Amino acid sequence: MGWGVPLHVFLNELSCASECRADDVAEGMRAFVGVLRQLQRQRGISLATREPFSESELARGYYYAQWRNDPRNKEEVLYFDRMRDRCVTFTAALQAAAAHERDDIWHRFKGVDVQGLRAALMADGLALSLPLAPDWDTAWVDLDIEELSEGPEPGDIVADEYTDKVRHTSQKAHLAEHEAWILREGLDRLSNGAELWAGRTDFFPNLQFLDRVQDDLENLDPRWFKGARQLLRQLQASAAAWDPVTSPTGPHWEAPNIRPEHENARRNRFWEDQDGESRCFELHGNLNRGAGRIYFRLVHDEKAIRIAHIGRHL
């Protein structure tokens, strides 16, 4: 990916404690790699594990090294070799997500303390399991949580018990449940216009940008950044839901106050389009309190919105 905000994916170590044989583990690892590849097509990832993956058990008594040495697994082994610089520990991933370790809270699955599922929940990340047991064939995992807190009397400590759900996947089919969140979570962590430009194809697949917009975004007034990020998000949602056949005048706008330019101003809203022709980008939306604007036009035959300018009100 062109942008540098990885999604933390936390390995559920409990899924590596099955009694499966080598053949079953090999099949599970093929599915595991398939999920990681699918995630990488959506955005950058960082795989967080309790201990180095190369030193882990993949099933009881069956270690990564044994799996690696099986020539049938050559393609998946090569993938993990390439992934090596994208692997971190749970602690490092939690620190990167500004989610600090706590020793007054426990997370359990069916009575067993879990670390990867716990870290995924604390970091608002995604848990990933080897698909070697029915428990992991789900897009959400329920955790039992016990948390210590102060009681009604000074010095009293009470244990609060409750449940919570953690985002989870072990099959590519589960990712459809989380797709919108995966993209939104990454977008919310971007902090400047240059990152918006770098991530445009990942976050805004139904938006098109003239080349000149790169300079607009890389030099965007920081006061306008959040407004631009929000408006681009809304334009993407509008374009994704648009059917040009049934709604030829345009999509239902998710953003407020999308409107065409006044007739007198349109002569100043022409830019050289992608094919070299000069065209009017007659629609616009406001950034913060009208201080800046995004100018764009509809591209009916491509079901897209094409953007010509992001920045000051022209």
C-alpha positions as semicolon CSV with decimal commas, in nm:
position;residue;x (nm);y (nm);z (nm)
1;M;0,000;0,000;0,000
2;G;0,109;0,352;-0,061
3;W;0,014;0,487;0,279
4;G;0,184;0,415;0,606
5;V;-0,086;0,345;0,865
6;P;-0,102;-0,034;0,907
7;L;-0,396;-0,223;1,048
8;H;-0,290;-0,425;1,351
9;V;-0,399;-0,788;1,313
10;F;-0,359;-0,991;1,632
11;L;-0,295;-1,365;1,618
12;N;-0,527;-1,560;1,846
13;E;-0,277;-1,794;2,011
14;L;-0,560;-2,019;2,133
15;S;-0,626;-2,115;1,770
16;C;-0,273;-2,258;1,764
17;A;-0,351;-2,505;2,043
18;S;-0,558;-2,760;1,851
19;E;-0,478;-3,131;1,825
20;C;-0,467;-3,113;1,445
21;R;-0,225;-3,313;1,236
22;A;0,031;-3,174;0,993
23;D;-0,200;-3,208;0,691
24;D;-0,478;-3,015;0,865
25;V;-0,236;-2,745;0,978
26;A;-0,106;-2,707;0,622
27;E;-0,461;-2,656;0,496
28;G;-0,534;-2,411;0,776
29;M;-0,217;-2,213;0,704
30;R;-0,314;-2,184;0,337
31;A;-0,643;-2,028;0,447
32;F;-0,456;-1,810;0,700
33;V;-0,226;-1,674;0,430
34;G;-0,527;-1,618;0,205
35;V;-0,685;-1,396;0,469
36;L;-0,364;-1,196;0,513
37;R;-0,333;-1,145;0,139
38;Q;-0,693;-1,031;0,115
39;L;-0,634;-0,782;0,396
40;Q;-0,324;-0,650;0,221
41;R;-0,529;-0,584;-0,089
42;Q;-0,753;-0,362;0,124
43;R;-0,481;-0,183;0,322
44;G;-0,143;-0,225;0,488
45;I;-0,124;-0,466;0,781
46;S;0,101;-0,550;1,072
47;L;0,076;-0,900;1,221
48;A;0,101;-0,893;1,601
49;T;0,193;-1,213;1,785
50;R;0,264;-1,304;2,147
51;E;0,604;-1,444;2,049
52;P;0,792;-1,450;1,718
53;F;0,579;-1,641;1,471
54;S;0,880;-1,843;1,361
55;E;0,904;-1,984;1,716
56;S;0,534;-2,057;1,762
57;E;0,337;-2,377;1,783
58;L;0,075;-2,408;1,509
59;A;-0,089;-2,703;1,684
60;R;0,000;-2,892;2,000
61;G;0,348;-3,035;1,951
62;Y;0,371;-2,911;1,592
63;Y;0,589;-2,604;1,541
64;Y;0,637;-2,346;1,270
65;A;0,980;-2,490;1,193
66;Q;0,826;-2,830;1,114
67;W;0,565;-2,671;0,893
68;R;0,831;-2,460;0,722
69;N;1,042;-2,763;0,638
70;D;0,755;-2,938;0,460
71;P;0,809;-2,874;0,086
72;R;0,432;-2,871;0,027
73;N;0,417;-2,539;0,211
74;K;0,681;-2,360;0,004
75;E;0,453;-2,083;-0,130
76;E;0,311;-1,995;0,213
77;V;0,661;-2,005;0,369
78;L;0,783;-1,754;0,110
79;Y;0,490;-1,529;0,199
80;F;0,587;-1,528;0,567
81;D;0,947;-1,457;0,477
82;R;0,825;-1,144;0,299
83;M;0,601;-1,059;0,597
84;R;0,889;-1,064;0,845
85;D;0,926;-0,686;0,863
86;R;0,552;-0,647;0,920
87;C;0,544;-0,859;1,237
88;V;0,543;-0,706;1,586
89;T;0,469;-0,821;1,939
90;F;0,135;-0,765;2,113
91;T;0,306;-0,509;2,337
92;A;0,447;-0,309;2,045
93;A;0,112;-0,311;1,865
94;L;-0,071;-0,192;2,176
95;Q;0,180;0,089;2,225
96;A;0,140;0,195;1,861
97;A;-0,236;0,205;1,910
98;A;-0,199;0,404;2,236
99;A;-0,368;0,117;2,421
100;H;-0,172;0,044;2,736
101;E;-0,136;-0,292;2,909
102;R;-0,342;-0,329;3,225
103;D;-0,302;-0,575;3,508
104;D;-0,649;-0,519;3,655
105;I;-0,851;-0,672;3,373
106;W;-0,879;-1,028;3,240
107;H;-1,019;-1,152;2,911
108;R;-1,128;-1,515;2,881
109;F;-1,276;-1,737;2,615
110;K;-1,464;-2,036;2,756
111;G;-1,275;-1,991;3,082
112;V;-0,929;-1,967;2,922
113;D;-0,721;-1,650;2,947
114;V;-0,649;-1,516;2,599
115;Q;-0,384;-1,268;2,497
116;G;-0,432;-1,210;2,126
117;L;-0,809;-1,165;2,149
118;R;-0,753;-0,938;2,449
119;A;-0,499;-0,724;2,265
120;A;-0,724;-0,696;1,958
121;L;-1,011;-0,570;2,174
122;M;-0,795;-0,323;2,369
123;A;-0,637;-0,183;2,051
124;D;-0,966;-0,179;1,859
125;G;-0,798;-0,405;1,606
126;L;-0,876;-0,733;1,432
127;A;-0,813;-1,080;1,574
128;L;-0,701;-1,354;1,337
129;S;-0,720;-1,729;1,399
130;L;-0,602;-2,041;1,227
131;P;-0,923;-2,208;1,104
132;L;-0,859;-2,533;1,288
133;A;-1,165;-2,546;1,515
134;P;-1,536;-2,455;1,483
135;D;-1,499;-2,184;1,750
136;W;-1,305;-1,969;1,502
137;D;-1,549;-1,988;1,212
138;T;-1,701;-1,651;1,300
139;A;-1,663;-1,278;1,228
140;W;-1,702;-1,190;1,599
141;V;-1,580;-1,363;1,915
142;D;-1,749;-1,313;2,252
143;L;-1,511;-1,258;2,542
144;D;-1,584;-1,283;2,912
145;I;-1,420;-0,990;3,090
146;E;-1,341;-0,942;3,458
147;E;-1,232;-0,594;3,564
148;L;-1,134;-0,467;3,907
149;S;-1,275;-0,135;4,023
150;E;-1,319;0,062;4,344
151;G;-1,612;-0,044;4,560
152;P;-1,859;0,180;4,744
153;E;-1,642;0,190;5,058
154;P;-1,288;0,336;5,068
155;G;-1,036;0,063;4,999
156;D;-1,293;-0,182;4,868
157;I;-1,216;-0,354;4,539
158;V;-1,492;-0,523;4,343
159;A;-1,480;-0,734;4,029
160;D;-1,711;-0,632;3,747
161;E;-1,794;-0,909;3,502
162;Y;-1,933;-0,851;3,154
163;T;-1,896;-0,964;2,795
164;D;-1,774;-0,788;2,483
165;K;-1,721;-0,876;2,119
166;V;-1,392;-0,860;1,932
167;R;-1,363;-0,831;1,555
168;H;-1,234;-1,159;1,421
169;T;-1,156;-1,353;1,107
170;S;-1,026;-1,694;1,012
171;Q;-1,167;-1,710;0,658
172;K;-1,181;-1,460;0,373
173;A;-1,561;-1,476;0,391
174;H;-1,549;-1,312;0,737
175;L;-1,378;-1,001;0,600
176;A;-1,693;-0,878;0,427
177;E;-1,836;-0,809;0,775
178;H;-1,542;-0,581;0,855
179;E;-1,460;-0,424;0,518
180;A;-1,615;-0,082;0,583
181;W;-1,454;-0,066;0,929
182;I;-1,111;-0,167;0,793
183;L;-1,108;0,125;0,551
184;R;-1,270;0,375;0,788
185;E;-1,034;0,290;1,074
186;G;-0,735;0,359;0,856
187;L;-0,879;0,680;0,717
188;D;-0,947;0,818;1,065
189;R;-0,580;0,770;1,154
190;L;-0,449;0,977;0,864
191;S;-0,327;1,319;0,974
192;N;-0,238;1,521;0,665
193;G;-0,320;1,575;0,301
194;A;-0,014;1,388;0,173
195;E;-0,142;1,071;0,342
196;L;-0,485;1,127;0,187
197;W;-0,324;1,142;-0,156
198;A;-0,114;0,832;-0,094
199;G;-0,420;0,635;0,022
200;R;-0,669;0,763;-0,234
201;T;-0,713;0,437;-0,426
202;D;-0,761;0,237;-0,105
203;F;-1,000;0,471;0,073
204;F;-1,184;0,623;-0,223
205;P;-1,222;0,359;-0,498
206;N;-1,516;0,545;-0,659
207;L;-1,341;0,881;-0,665
208;Q;-1,102;0,991;-0,937
209;F;-0,847;1,269;-0,896
210;L;-0,683;1,487;-1,156
211;D;-0,304;1,481;-1,124
212;R;-0,305;1,844;-1,011
213;V;-0,491;1,745;-0,693
214;Q;-0,172;1,586;-0,556
215;D;-0,024;1,932;-0,508
216;D;-0,351;2,055;-0,355
217;L;-0,347;1,781;-0,093
218;E;0,024;1,783;-0,018
219;N;0,002;2,157;0,047
220;L;-0,340;2,156;0,210
221;D;-0,395;2,409;0,488
222;P;-0,393;2,197;0,809
223;R;-0,708;2,379;0,922
224;W;-0,893;2,224;0,630
225;F;-0,764;1,867;0,666
226;K;-1,044;1,719;0,876
227;G;-1,306;1,884;0,659
228;A;-1,143;1,748;0,344
229;R;-1,113;1,398;0,491
230;Q;-1,479;1,399;0,595
231;L;-1,607;1,536;0,265
232;L;-1,405;1,285;0,063
233;R;-1,546;1,007;0,282
234;Q;-1,899;1,133;0,213
235;L;-1,838;1,170;-0,161
236;Q;-1,705;0,813;-0,170
237;A;-2,018;0,684;0,005
238;S;-2,238;0,879;-0,237
239;A;-2,056;0,749;-0,545
240;A;-2,053;0,389;-0,423
241;A;-2,433;0,390;-0,381
242;W;-2,505;0,575;-0,706
243;D;-2,684;0,413;-0,999
244;P;-2,644;0,650;-1,297
245;V;-2,924;0,469;-1,487
246;T;-3,194;0,520;-1,227
247;S;-3,051;0,851;-1,101
248;P;-2,900;1,029;-1,402
249;T;-2,897;1,368;-1,231
250;G;-2,658;1,240;-0,966
251;P;-2,635;1,041;-0,644
252;H;-2,806;1,098;-0,314
253;W;-2,551;1,318;-0,142
254;E;-2,424;1,202;0,196
255;A;-2,268;1,544;0,252
256;P;-2,481;1,855;0,310
257;N;-2,497;2,146;0,071
258;I;-2,351;1,984;-0,242
259;R;-2,451;2,215;-0,525
260;P;-2,347;2,341;-0,869
261;E;-2,164;2,667;-0,918
262;H;-2,356;2,978;-1,012
263;E;-2,372;3,038;-1,384
264;N;-2,140;3,341;-1,369
265;A;-1,872;3,147;-1,182
266;R;-1,867;2,840;-1,406
267;R;-1,636;2,999;-1,660
268;N;-1,363;2,986;-1,393
269;R;-1,425;2,622;-1,304
270;F;-1,265;2,460;-1,609
271;W;-0,968;2,227;-1,574
272;E;-0,783;2,006;-1,818
273;D;-0,939;1,662;-1,776
274;Q;-0,766;1,324;-1,786
275;D;-0,801;1,303;-2,165
276;G;-0,659;1,652;-2,220
277;E;-0,998;1,816;-2,284
278;S;-1,098;2,123;-2,083
279;R;-1,416;2,054;-1,886
280;C;-1,625;2,232;-1,628
281;F;-1,612;2,082;-1,279
282;E;-1,935;2,249;-1,183
283;L;-2,021;2,078;-0,852
284;H;-1,867;2,162;-0,517
285;G;-1,885;2,096;-0,146
286;N;-1,756;2,310;0,136
287;L;-1,475;2,237;0,377
288;N;-1,468;2,391;0,724
289;R;-1,732;2,666;0,741
290;G;-1,700;2,735;0,372
291;A;-1,334;2,837;0,398
292;G;-1,232;2,581;0,135
293;R;-1,396;2,373;-0,131
294;I;-1,375;2,054;-0,332
295;Y;-1,469;2,101;-0,700
296;F;-1,574;1,793;-0,896
297;R;-1,792;1,654;-1,171
298;L;-1,987;1,333;-1,228
299;V;-1,857;1,067;-1,468
300;H;-2,172;0,872;-1,549
301;D;-2,022;0,599;-1,767
302;E;-1,769;0,511;-1,497
303;K;-2,005;0,553;-1,198
304;A;-1,749;0,785;-1,047
305;I;-1,686;1,133;-0,915
306;R;-1,385;1,311;-1,062
307;I;-1,216;1,575;-0,849
308;A;-1,026;1,872;-0,989
309;H;-0,949;2,093;-0,690
310;I;-0,924;2,064;-0,311
311;G;-0,841;2,379;-0,122
312;R;-0,924;2,746;-0,118
313;H;-1,251;2,883;-0,243
314;L;-1,176;3,000;-0,598
